[in-house]
Amino acid sequence: MKVNFNTHGSDLNAAYQAVISESDDTNWLIYAFDKGTYDLRVQETGNGGLEELNDEFSDGKVQFAFAKVIDPNTELPKFVFIGWCGSGVPELRKAFFNSQLSDVSKFFKSYHVQINARDEADVDPTLIMKRVSESSGANYSVHKESAKTQARVTPVNSVYKKTEIPDIAAMQRESMKKENAPKPVGTNYQPVQTAPRKMEQRWNMSQQNDSGANAVRAERERFEKEVRDREIEKAKQVSHTPPPAPARPVQENDRRQQEEAHRRQQQEEEQQRSRQQQQQQQEEAYRRQQEEEAEEEARQLEEQERHRQHDLATAEHKRRQQEAEERERQQQQQEEEERERQQQEARQREQEAHEREQERQRQQEKEQQRQQAQEQEARQRQQEQERQRQQDQELQRQQQKENEERRQQQTLQSQLDQTADRAVHAAVGAAAGATMAGATMAGSKAHQGVCATVLFAYEASEANEMSLSEGELVQQIDQVDEGWWFGVSEDGKKQGLFPANYVQVLEEEEEEGEEVPQQQQQEEAAAATPPPAPPVAPAAPEVETKGNVAVALYDYAAEEDNEISFVEGDTITQIEFVSDDWWQGVDAKGKNVGLFPANYVELKQ
């Protein structure tokens, strides 16, 4: 599972830059995952060093730390990367730890020491500093040392003494004799056993009180002192040898024996001196060898010192070069920061100018909007006044029209009453005649005259009218007028006028022989009365079927086929509220039905 650096990318990069920056006191950071995800976040940062960082690790988490420390050898900053996988981390998370460690190490780019830790012992500050010290290579400490005077090299003393040249031929002749065979030459020489020292003890001159040359010199002086002590001891032994007894008179044999003994003593002394000379020669050869070895070791030490001085000079040169590069980098960074600051200030000034320009434009827009609002308000007031004036005019016209209609209705009603009275008298006479004629008949039929069925219920509004019930049968109908008829109910209990359009004629029976007198009487009655005026009573249902009514406030021309046109003051009826903005209705002519804008009309209450 890969690490997600995008969610908290800015915080992660800011914390990392703070640690590697020389101007920031922050010297450590620690990253951790958000709970239940692989989104890496900054858990904590600080400037208290490794001791403070050590307290941030948790056994149940996967964490990544990055710290800046000072190398104890070079006193230069070093960076340490720590990957922490605690013992309490679930096994599934542990399985992805190595791949996540690789991703985070690529994020940090470069560091000097990497530590994979699982418990507190792995992140102990002392252990981390030891790892840092070991990673620095040569432990140069010349930058910590102060200059000190070197001990003066003194001349090497010698105990060499010139010896006489021995008589080699005589010694060889004497050695050929069996009895005079010399004993094996012994020696008191004992080789000096010196244990090799460790490289850091031989090369780290700052940790020793004496240099390698002083050690060689001391060894050589010790050996020479031992040689001198041995020679002095031998001299003491020779000096304590008792002198020979005084000669006494002896015989010839004794004299020869003495001479022989003296000769043997001389030979022994000669052999002793020869052995001493050989021993001295060997010691001299050994001394020269030791001196040569000491000189060789001194040369090697000097060569090593030169190499060390060269390495120190190289390290110093690199350090100065790094310091120069660091100063140059800091200078470039400062210049870059200065340029960035100037660019930032320029952008800020431009932004401020842009904001001022936007503010000025907003003020202008507000002023224009305010003026437009004032103009709109003025137009609205003017339109409201015009609308009020038109409403007043329309109200006056409606009042006049209603008054005119009321007068016409009164006139028509009076005419209708007169006509109805005349029709009633004629109908009563005709009914009486019909009754007398019907008495002579066999009475085989239940009703006579024109019959009709009531289609709509009608409530009588005048005394000479008859109320109708839907489905009721009306007989003996007399078509007094085109709009009003006279009839009798089926049970004969009621009679009177009723609107012709409220009934439907069923049949018309004619019996020429029997009904001729009745029809002649009705024609005479109808001829005697003048035709009534057009009926007014049926007009009431038409007013009731207009539905919602509105008056046009403005002219409107239809733009689509499903719209209606009207002019100011037109009355629109049968209005249906299709939506809040568009209504449907019938125009003033009553011919066209369509949509129109709701804000162009005003409903009448």
Coordinates of C-alpha atoms in Angstrom, one line a residue:
M1 CA 0.0 0.0 0.0
K2 CA 1.6 3.3 -1.1
V3 CA 2.0 6.3 1.1
N4 CA -0.3 9.2 0.2
F5 CA 1.6 12.5 0.4
N6 CA -1.0 14.7 -1.3
T7 CA -3.6 15.1 1.5
H8 CA -1.2 17.0 3.9
G9 CA 1.5 17.7 1.3
S10 CA 2.0 21.4 2.2
D11 CA 2.4 20.6 5.9
L12 CA 4.8 17.8 5.3
N13 CA 7.0 19.9 3.0
A14 CA 7.0 22.9 5.4
A15 CA 8.1 20.7 8.3
Y16 CA 10.9 19.2 6.2
Q17 CA 12.1 22.6 5.0
A18 CA 12.1 23.8 8.6
V19 CA 14.5 21.0 9.7
I20 CA 17.0 21.4 6.9
S21 CA 16.9 25.2 7.1
E22 CA 19.9 26.9 8.9
S23 CA 17.7 29.8 9.9
D24 CA 15.1 27.7 11.7
D25 CA 15.6 26.3 15.2
T26 CA 13.6 23.2 14.4
N27 CA 15.9 20.1 14.4
W28 CA 13.5 17.2 14.3
L29 CA 10.1 16.1 12.9
I30 CA 8.0 13.0 13.1
Y31 CA 5.4 11.8 10.6
A32 CA 2.5 9.4 11.2
F33 CA -0.6 8.0 9.4
D34 CA -4.1 9.3 9.8
K35 CA -6.3 6.8 11.7
G36 CA -7.5 4.0 9.3
T37 CA -5.8 5.5 6.2
Y38 CA -2.4 5.7 4.6
D39 CA -2.4 9.6 4.5
L40 CA 0.9 10.8 5.9
R41 CA 0.6 13.8 8.3
V42 CA 2.9 15.8 10.6
Q43 CA 2.6 14.4 14.1
E44 CA 5.0 16.8 15.8
T45 CA 8.1 19.0 15.4
G46 CA 10.5 20.4 17.9
N47 CA 13.9 21.9 18.6
G48 CA 14.9 19.8 21.7
G49 CA 17.1 17.3 19.9
L50 CA 17.1 13.5 20.0
E51 CA 16.1 13.4 23.7
E52 CA 12.8 15.2 22.9
L53 CA 12.3 13.1 19.8
N54 CA 12.7 9.9 21.7
D55 CA 9.5 10.6 23.7
E56 CA 7.3 10.8 20.6
F57 CA 7.6 7.1 19.4
S58 CA 4.7 4.8 20.1
D59 CA 4.6 1.0 20.2
G60 CA 1.3 0.8 18.3
K61 CA 2.2 3.1 15.4
V62 CA 4.2 3.3 12.2
Q63 CA 6.2 6.5 12.3
F64 CA 9.0 8.2 10.3
A65 CA 11.4 10.7 11.9
F66 CA 13.9 13.1 10.5
A67 CA 16.5 14.8 12.7
K68 CA 19.4 17.1 12.4
V69 CA 22.4 16.5 14.7
I70 CA 26.0 17.8 15.0
D71 CA 28.8 15.3 14.1
P72 CA 31.1 15.1 17.2
N73 CA 34.2 14.6 14.9
T74 CA 33.7 17.3 12.3
E75 CA 31.2 19.5 14.1
L76 CA 29.2 19.6 10.9
P77 CA 25.4 19.1 10.7
K78 CA 24.3 15.5 9.8
F79 CA 20.8 14.2 9.1
V80 CA 19.4 11.0 10.5
F81 CA 16.3 9.2 9.1
I82 CA 14.5 6.9 11.5
G83 CA 11.8 4.3 10.4
W84 CA 9.8 3.2 13.4
C85 CA 7.5 0.1 13.4
G86 CA 6.4 -0.6 16.9
S87 CA 5.9 -4.0 18.4
G88 CA 2.2 -3.3 18.8
V89 CA 1.5 -2.5 15.1
P90 CA -1.0 -5.0 13.4
E91 CA 0.6 -7.6 11.2
L92 CA -1.1 -6.3 8.1
R93 CA 0.5 -2.9 8.6
K94 CA 3.9 -4.5 9.3
A95 CA 3.7 -6.2 5.9
F96 CA 3.6 -2.8 4.1
F97 CA 6.3 -1.2 6.3
N98 CA 9.3 -1.9 4.0
S99 CA 7.6 -0.4 0.9
Q100 CA 6.4 2.6 2.9
L101 CA 9.9 3.1 4.3
S102 CA 11.2 3.3 0.7
D103 CA 8.6 5.8 -0.3
V104 CA 9.3 8.1 2.7
S105 CA 13.1 7.8 2.2
K106 CA 12.6 9.1 -1.4
F107 CA 10.6 12.0 0.0
F108 CA 13.5 13.1 2.3
K109 CA 15.9 12.8 -0.7
S110 CA 19.2 12.7 1.2
Y111 CA 20.5 11.9 4.7
H112 CA 23.7 10.5 6.3
V113 CA 22.4 7.8 8.6
Q114 CA 19.3 5.5 8.4
I115 CA 18.0 3.6 11.4
N116 CA 15.3 1.0 11.4
A117 CA 13.8 0.8 14.9
R118 CA 11.3 -1.4 16.7
D119 CA 11.9 -0.6 20.4
E120 CA 13.2 2.2 22.5
A121 CA 16.8 0.8 22.6
D122 CA 17.1 1.3 18.8
V123 CA 16.4 5.1 19.2
D124 CA 18.5 5.8 22.2
P125 CA 20.3 9.2 21.6
T126 CA 23.7 7.7 22.6
L127 CA 23.4 4.9 20.1
I128 CA 22.3 7.3 17.3
M129 CA 25.2 9.6 18.0
K130 CA 27.6 6.7 17.9
R131 CA 26.3 5.7 14.5
V132 CA 26.7 9.2 13.3
S133 CA 30.3 9.3 14.6
E134 CA 31.2 6.0 12.9
S135 CA 29.7 7.2 9.6
S136 CA 32.0 10.2 9.4
G137 CA 35.0 8.2 8.2
A138 CA 38.4 9.4 9.6
N139 CA 38.2 10.7 13.1
Y140 CA 40.2 13.9 12.5
S141 CA 40.5 16.1 15.5
V142 CA 43.1 18.6 14.4
H143 CA 40.4 21.2 14.3
K144 CA 39.9 20.7 18.1
E145 CA 43.6 20.7 19.1
S146 CA 45.8 23.7 19.9
A147 CA 49.3 24.0 18.7
K148 CA 52.0 22.4 20.9
T149 CA 55.7 22.2 20.8
Q150 CA 57.4 19.0 19.6
A151 CA 60.2 17.4 21.7
R152 CA 63.7 18.1 20.3
V153 CA 65.4 15.0 18.8
T154 CA 68.6 14.4 20.7
P155 CA 71.7 12.5 19.2
V156 CA 71.8 8.8 19.7
N157 CA 74.6 7.8 22.1
S158 CA 76.8 4.7 21.5
V159 CA 78.8 2.4 23.8
Y160 CA 80.9 1.1 20.9
K161 CA 84.6 0.6 21.7
K162 CA 87.3 -0.3 19.2
T163 CA 88.8 -3.7 19.7
E164 CA 92.1 -5.2 18.7
I165 CA 92.3 -7.4 15.6
P166 CA 92.5 -11.0 16.8
D167 CA 95.0 -13.5 15.5
I168 CA 92.6 -15.6 13.5
A169 CA 95.3 -18.0 12.2
A170 CA 96.5 -18.9 15.7
M171 CA 92.9 -19.3 16.9
Q172 CA 92.2 -21.6 14.1
R173 CA 95.3 -23.7 14.7
E174 CA 94.4 -23.9 18.4
S175 CA 90.9 -24.9 17.6
M176 CA 92.1 -27.8 15.6
K177 CA 93.3 -29.6 18.7
K178 CA 90.7 -31.8 20.2
E179 CA 91.4 -31.0 23.8
N180 CA 91.4 -27.3 23.0
A181 CA 88.2 -27.3 21.1
P182 CA 86.4 -24.2 22.1
K183 CA 83.1 -24.3 23.7
P184 CA 80.0 -23.1 21.9
V185 CA 79.9 -19.4 21.9
G186 CA 77.0 -18.3 24.1
T187 CA 75.3 -14.9 24.1
N188 CA 73.4 -12.9 26.6
Y189 CA 71.3 -11.3 23.8
Q190 CA 67.6 -11.4 24.3
P191 CA 65.4 -10.0 21.5
V192 CA 63.1 -7.3 22.6
Q193 CA 59.4 -8.4 22.3
T194 CA 57.2 -5.5 21.3
A195 CA 53.5 -6.1 20.9
P196 CA 52.0 -4.3 17.9
R197 CA 49.8 -1.4 18.9
K198 CA 46.4 -0.6 17.4
M199 CA 46.2 1.7 14.4
E200 CA 44.2 4.3 16.2
Q201 CA 46.8 4.4 19.0
R202 CA 49.7 4.7 16.5
W203 CA 48.1 7.3 14.3
N204 CA 45.9 9.3 16.7
M205 CA 48.7 11.4 18.0
S206 CA 46.3 13.7 19.9
Q207 CA 45.5 10.8 22.3
Q208 CA 49.1 10.0 23.2
N209 CA 51.6 12.0 25.3
D210 CA 54.6 10.9 23.1
S211 CA 55.0 10.5 19.3
G212 CA 56.1 7.2 17.6
A213 CA 59.7 8.6 17.3
N214 CA 59.9 9.1 21.1
A215 CA 58.7 5.5 21.6
V216 CA 61.4 4.2 19.3
R217 CA 64.0 6.4 20.9
A218 CA 63.1 5.2 24.4
E219 CA 63.3 1.6 23.3
R220 CA 66.7 2.1 21.8
E221 CA 68.0 3.8 24.9
R222 CA 66.7 1.0 27.1
F223 CA 68.5 -1.6 25.0
E224 CA 71.8 0.4 25.1
K225 CA 71.4 0.8 28.9
E226 CA 71.1 -3.0 29.2
V227 CA 74.3 -3.5 27.1
R228 CA 76.2 -1.1 29.2
D229 CA 75.0 -2.7 32.4
R230 CA 76.2 -6.1 31.1
E231 CA 79.6 -4.8 30.2
I232 CA 80.0 -3.2 33.6
E233 CA 79.0 -6.4 35.4
K234 CA 81.6 -8.4 33.4
A235 CA 84.3 -5.8 34.2
K236 CA 83.4 -6.2 37.9
Q237 CA 83.7 -10.0 37.7
V238 CA 87.2 -9.7 36.0
S239 CA 88.4 -7.2 38.6
H240 CA 87.4 -9.5 41.5
T241 CA 89.5 -12.5 40.1
P242 CA 92.4 -13.1 42.6
P243 CA 95.9 -12.5 41.2
P244 CA 98.2 -15.5 40.6
A245 CA 100.4 -16.8 43.5
P246 CA 104.1 -15.8 43.5
A247 CA 106.3 -18.1 41.5
R248 CA 108.3 -20.7 43.4
P249 CA 111.2 -22.8 42.5
V250 CA 109.9 -25.9 40.7
Q251 CA 111.3 -28.5 38.6
E252 CA 111.5 -28.5 34.9
N253 CA 108.3 -30.5 34.6
D254 CA 106.5 -28.2 36.8
R255 CA 107.9 -25.3 34.8
R256 CA 106.6 -26.8 31.6
Q257 CA 103.3 -27.5 33.2
Q258 CA 103.1 -24.0 34.3
E259 CA 104.0 -22.7 30.9
E260 CA 101.4 -25.0 29.4
A261 CA 98.9 -23.8 31.9
H262 CA 99.9 -20.2 31.3
R263 CA 99.6 -20.8 27.6
R264 CA 96.2 -22.4 28.0
Q265 CA 95.1 -19.5 30.1
Q266 CA 96.3 -17.1 27.5
Q267 CA 94.5 -19.1 24.9
E268 CA 91.4 -19.1 27.0
E269 CA 91.7 -15.3 27.5
E270 CA 92.3 -15.0 23.8
Q271 CA 89.2 -17.0 23.1
Q272 CA 87.3 -15.0 25.7
R273 CA 88.4 -11.8 24.1
S274 CA 87.5 -13.3 20.7
R275 CA 84.1 -14.3 21.9
Q276 CA 83.6 -10.8 23.5
Q277 CA 84.7 -9.3 20.2
Q278 CA 82.2 -11.5 18.3
Q279 CA 79.5 -10.7 20.8
Q280 CA 80.3 -7.0 20.5
Q281 CA 80.2 -7.3 16.7
Q282 CA 76.9 -9.0 16.9
E283 CA 75.6 -6.5 19.4
E284 CA 76.9 -3.7 17.1
A285 CA 75.2 -5.3 14.1
Y286 CA 72.1 -5.7 16.1
R287 CA 72.3 -2.1 17.3
R288 CA 72.9 -0.9 13.8
Q289 CA 69.9 -3.0 12.7
Q290 CA 67.8 -1.5 15.5
E291 CA 68.9 2.0 14.5
E292 CA 68.1 1.3 10.9
E293 CA 64.7 -0.1 11.9
A294 CA 64.1 2.9 14.2
E295 CA 65.1 5.3 11.4
E296 CA 62.8 3.4 9.0
E297 CA 60.0 3.5 11.5
A298 CA 60.7 7.2 12.1
R299 CA 60.6 7.7 8.3
Q300 CA 57.3 5.8 8.1
L301 CA 55.9 7.9 11.0
E302 CA 57.1 11.1 9.3
E303 CA 55.5 9.9 6.0
Q304 CA 52.3 9.1 7.9
E305 CA 52.4 12.5 9.5
R306 CA 52.9 14.1 6.1
H307 CA 49.9 12.1 4.8
R308 CA 47.9 13.1 7.9
Q309 CA 48.9 16.7 7.5
H310 CA 48.0 16.4 3.8
D311 CA 44.6 14.9 4.7
L312 CA 44.0 17.6 7.2
A313 CA 44.9 20.2 4.7
T314 CA 42.6 18.6 2.2
A315 CA 39.8 18.3 4.7
E316 CA 40.4 22.0 5.7
H317 CA 40.4 23.0 2.1
K318 CA 37.1 21.0 1.5
R319 CA 35.7 22.6 4.6
R320 CA 36.6 26.1 3.5
Q321 CA 35.3 25.3 0.0
Q322 CA 32.0 24.0 1.5
E323 CA 31.8 27.1 3.7
A324 CA 32.5 29.3 0.6
E325 CA 29.8 27.3 -1.3
E326 CA 27.5 27.6 1.7
R327 CA 28.1 31.4 1.9
E328 CA 27.5 31.7 -1.8
R329 CA 24.4 29.6 -1.6
Q330 CA 23.1 31.7 1.3
Q331 CA 23.9 34.8 -0.6
Q332 CA 22.1 33.5 -3.6
Q333 CA 19.2 32.4 -1.4
Q334 CA 19.1 35.9 0.2
E335 CA 19.2 37.5 -3.3
E336 CA 16.4 35.1 -4.4
E337 CA 14.4 35.9 -1.3
E338 CA 15.0 39.6 -1.9
R339 CA 13.8 39.3 -5.5
E340 CA 10.8 37.2 -4.3
R341 CA 10.0 39.9 -1.7
Q342 CA 10.2 42.6 -4.3
Q343 CA 8.0 40.6 -6.7
Q344 CA 5.6 39.9 -3.8
E345 CA 5.4 43.6 -3.0
A346 CA 4.9 44.4 -6.7
R347 CA 2.2 41.8 -6.9
Q348 CA 0.6 43.1 -3.7
R349 CA 0.7 46.7 -5.1
E350 CA -0.9 45.5 -8.3
Q351 CA -3.5 43.5 -6.4
E352 CA -4.3 46.6 -4.2
A353 CA -4.6 48.7 -7.3
H354 CA -6.8 46.1 -8.9
E355 CA -8.9 45.9 -5.7
R356 CA -9.2 49.7 -5.6
E357 CA -10.3 49.7 -9.3
Q358 CA -12.8 46.9 -8.5
E359 CA -14.1 48.8 -5.5
R360 CA -14.5 52.0 -7.7
Q361 CA -16.3 49.9 -10.3
R362 CA -18.5 48.4 -7.6
Q363 CA -19.3 51.9 -6.3
Q364 CA -20.2 53.0 -9.8
E365 CA -22.4 49.9 -10.3
K366 CA -24.1 50.6 -7.0
E367 CA -24.6 54.2 -8.0
Q368 CA -26.0 53.1 -11.3
Q369 CA -28.2 50.5 -9.7
R370 CA -29.4 53.1 -7.2
Q371 CA -30.3 55.5 -10.0
Q372 CA -31.9 52.7 -12.0
A373 CA -33.8 51.7 -8.9
Q374 CA -35.0 55.3 -8.4
E375 CA -35.9 55.5 -12.1
Q376 CA -37.7 52.1 -11.8
E377 CA -39.5 53.2 -8.7
A378 CA -40.5 56.4 -10.4
R379 CA -41.8 54.5 -13.4
Q380 CA -43.6 52.1 -11.1
R381 CA -45.2 55.0 -9.2
Q382 CA -46.2 56.5 -12.6
Q383 CA -47.5 53.1 -13.8
E384 CA -49.3 52.6 -10.5
Q385 CA -50.9 56.1 -10.8
E386 CA -51.8 55.3 -14.4
R387 CA -53.2 51.9 -13.4
Q388 CA -55.2 53.5 -10.6
R389 CA -56.5 56.1 -13.0
Q390 CA -57.4 53.3 -15.5
Q391 CA -59.0 51.3 -12.7
D392 CA -61.0 54.3 -11.7
Q393 CA -62.1 54.8 -15.3
E394 CA -62.9 51.1 -15.7
L395 CA -64.8 51.2 -12.4
Q396 CA -66.8 54.2 -13.6
R397 CA -67.5 52.4 -17.0
Q398 CA -68.6 49.3 -15.2
Q399 CA -70.8 51.2 -12.9
Q400 CA -72.4 53.0 -15.8
K401 CA -72.7 49.7 -17.7
E402 CA -74.3 48.0 -14.6
N403 CA -76.7 50.9 -14.2
E404 CA -77.6 50.7 -17.9
E405 CA -78.1 46.9 -17.6
R406 CA -80.1 47.3 -14.5
R407 CA -82.4 49.8 -16.3
Q408 CA -82.7 47.5 -19.3
Q409 CA -83.5 44.5 -17.0
Q410 CA -86.2 46.5 -15.2
T411 CA -87.7 47.5 -18.5
L412 CA -87.6 44.0 -19.8
Q413 CA -88.9 42.6 -16.6
S414 CA -91.9 44.8 -16.7
Q415 CA -92.6 43.8 -20.3
L416 CA -92.1 40.2 -19.4
D417 CA -94.6 40.5 -16.5
Q418 CA -97.2 42.1 -18.8
T419 CA -96.6 39.4 -21.4
A420 CA -96.7 36.6 -18.8
D421 CA -100.0 38.0 -17.4
R422 CA -101.6 38.0 -20.8
A423 CA -100.2 34.5 -21.5
V424 CA -101.6 33.2 -18.3
H425 CA -105.1 34.6 -19.0
A426 CA -105.0 33.1 -22.5
A427 CA -103.7 29.8 -21.2
V428 CA -106.3 29.6 -18.5
G429 CA -109.1 30.1 -21.0
A430 CA -107.6 27.6 -23.3
A431 CA -107.1 25.1 -20.5
A432 CA -110.8 25.5 -19.5
G433 CA -111.9 24.9 -23.0
A434 CA -109.6 21.9 -23.3
T435 CA -111.0 20.5 -20.0
M436 CA -114.5 20.8 -21.2
A437 CA -113.7 19.2 -24.5
G438 CA -111.8 16.4 -22.8
A439 CA -114.8 15.6 -20.6
T440 CA -116.7 14.4 -23.7
M441 CA -113.9 12.1 -24.7
A442 CA -113.4 8.5 -23.5
G443 CA -110.4 9.7 -21.4
S444 CA -108.2 6.9 -22.9
K445 CA -105.0 9.0 -22.6
A446 CA -103.4 10.5 -19.5
H447 CA -102.2 13.8 -20.9
Q448 CA -102.6 16.0 -23.9
G449 CA -100.7 18.6 -25.9
V450 CA -96.9 19.0 -26.3
C451 CA -94.9 17.2 -23.5
A452 CA -91.3 17.8 -22.5
T453 CA -88.8 16.3 -20.0
V454 CA -86.9 18.7 -17.7
L455 CA -83.1 18.7 -18.4
F456 CA -82.0 21.1 -15.6
A457 CA -83.6 22.1 -12.3
Y458 CA -85.1 25.6 -12.2
E459 CA -86.2 27.6 -9.2
A460 CA -89.1 30.0 -9.9
S461 CA -88.0 33.6 -9.1
E462 CA -91.5 35.2 -9.9
A463 CA -95.0 34.4 -8.9
N464 CA -96.0 33.6 -12.5
E465 CA -93.2 31.1 -13.0
M466 CA -93.1 27.3 -12.3
S467 CA -90.2 25.5 -10.5
L468 CA -88.8 22.5 -12.4
S469 CA -87.0 19.4 -11.1
E470 CA -84.6 17.4 -13.3
G471 CA -86.3 14.5 -15.0
E472 CA -89.8 15.9 -14.4
L473 CA -92.5 15.7 -17.1
V474 CA -94.2 18.9 -18.3
Q475 CA -97.3 18.7 -20.4
Q476 CA -99.7 20.9 -22.2
I477 CA -96.8 23.2 -23.2
D478 CA -97.7 26.4 -24.9
Q479 CA -94.8 28.1 -26.7
V480 CA -95.6 31.6 -25.6
D481 CA -92.2 33.0 -26.7
E482 CA -88.9 31.7 -28.2
G483 CA -87.3 31.8 -24.7
W484 CA -90.2 31.2 -22.4
W485 CA -92.9 28.5 -22.5
F486 CA -96.0 27.9 -20.4
G487 CA -96.8 24.4 -19.1
V488 CA -98.5 22.2 -16.5
S489 CA -96.8 19.6 -14.3
E490 CA -97.6 16.0 -14.7
D491 CA -99.7 15.9 -11.5
G492 CA -101.5 19.1 -12.4
K493 CA -100.6 20.8 -9.1
K494 CA -98.4 23.5 -10.6
Q495 CA -98.3 25.5 -13.8
G496 CA -96.5 28.6 -15.1
L497 CA -93.7 30.0 -17.2
F498 CA -90.3 28.2 -17.4
P499 CA -87.2 28.7 -19.7
A500 CA -87.5 26.8 -22.9
N501 CA -83.8 25.8 -22.9
Y502 CA -84.3 23.9 -19.6
V503 CA -86.5 21.2 -21.2
Q504 CA -86.5 18.8 -24.2
V505 CA -89.7 18.1 -26.2
L506 CA -90.7 14.5 -26.3
E507 CA -93.6 14.2 -28.8
E508 CA -96.5 16.2 -30.3
E509 CA -99.9 14.5 -30.7
E510 CA -102.3 16.0 -33.0
E511 CA -105.9 14.9 -33.4
E512 CA -107.3 17.0 -36.1
G513 CA -111.0 16.3 -35.4
E514 CA -110.9 16.8 -31.7
E515 CA -108.1 19.5 -31.2
V516 CA -108.9 21.9 -34.0
P517 CA -111.2 24.0 -31.8
Q518 CA -108.5 24.1 -29.1
Q519 CA -105.7 25.1 -31.5
Q520 CA -108.0 27.8 -33.0
Q521 CA -108.6 29.2 -29.5
Q522 CA -104.8 29.2 -28.8
E523 CA -104.1 30.9 -32.1
E524 CA -106.7 33.5 -31.4
A525 CA -105.3 34.1 -27.9
A526 CA -101.8 34.4 -29.3
A527 CA -103.0 36.8 -32.0
A528 CA -104.7 38.9 -29.4
T529 CA -101.5 39.4 -27.4
P530 CA -98.4 41.1 -28.8
P531 CA -95.1 39.1 -28.9
P532 CA -93.2 39.4 -25.6
A533 CA -89.7 41.0 -25.4
P534 CA -86.6 38.7 -25.4
P535 CA -86.3 36.9 -22.1
V536 CA -83.9 38.2 -19.6
A537 CA -84.1 35.5 -16.9
P538 CA -81.9 33.0 -18.7
A539 CA -79.0 35.5 -18.8
A540 CA -78.3 34.8 -15.1
P541 CA -76.7 31.4 -15.7
E542 CA -74.3 33.1 -18.3
V543 CA -73.0 35.5 -15.6
E544 CA -72.4 32.6 -13.3
T545 CA -70.4 30.7 -15.9
K546 CA -67.7 33.4 -16.5
G547 CA -65.5 32.0 -13.8
N548 CA -62.5 34.1 -12.7
V549 CA -62.5 37.5 -14.5
A550 CA -59.6 39.9 -14.9
V551 CA -59.1 43.4 -16.6
A552 CA -56.1 44.0 -18.8
L553 CA -53.7 46.7 -17.5
Y554 CA -51.5 46.8 -20.6
D555 CA -51.6 45.9 -24.3
Y556 CA -50.3 42.5 -25.2
A557 CA -49.7 41.0 -28.7
A558 CA -49.7 37.2 -28.9
E559 CA -46.3 35.7 -30.0
E560 CA -47.3 32.1 -30.1
D561 CA -50.3 30.2 -31.5
N562 CA -51.4 29.2 -28.0
E563 CA -51.6 32.8 -26.7
I564 CA -54.3 35.5 -26.9
S565 CA -54.0 39.2 -27.6
F566 CA -55.8 42.0 -25.8
V567 CA -55.6 45.8 -25.3
E568 CA -55.8 47.8 -22.1
G569 CA -59.2 47.6 -20.5
D570 CA -60.3 44.3 -22.1
T571 CA -62.1 41.8 -19.8
I572 CA -60.8 38.2 -19.8
T573 CA -63.0 35.5 -18.5
Q574 CA -62.8 31.8 -17.6
I575 CA -59.3 32.2 -16.2
E576 CA -57.3 29.2 -15.2
F577 CA -54.1 29.6 -13.2
V578 CA -51.7 27.4 -15.2
S579 CA -48.6 28.8 -13.3
D580 CA -47.5 31.8 -11.3
D581 CA -46.5 33.8 -14.3
W582 CA -48.8 32.5 -17.1
W583 CA -52.7 32.2 -17.0
Q584 CA -55.2 30.8 -19.5
G585 CA -58.5 32.5 -20.4
V586 CA -61.1 33.6 -23.0
D587 CA -60.5 37.0 -24.7
A588 CA -63.1 39.9 -24.6
K589 CA -64.6 38.7 -27.9
G590 CA -65.3 35.2 -26.4
K591 CA -63.9 33.5 -29.5
N592 CA -60.3 32.7 -28.6
V593 CA -58.8 30.7 -25.7
G594 CA -55.1 30.9 -24.8
L595 CA -52.3 31.9 -22.5
F596 CA -51.3 35.4 -21.4
P597 CA -48.8 36.9 -18.9
A598 CA -50.3 37.2 -15.4
N599 CA -48.7 40.5 -14.6
Y600 CA -50.5 42.2 -17.5
V601 CA -53.9 41.8 -15.9
E602 CA -55.7 42.4 -12.6
L603 CA -58.2 40.0 -11.1
K604 CA -61.6 41.4 -10.3
Q605 CA -63.0 40.5 -6.8

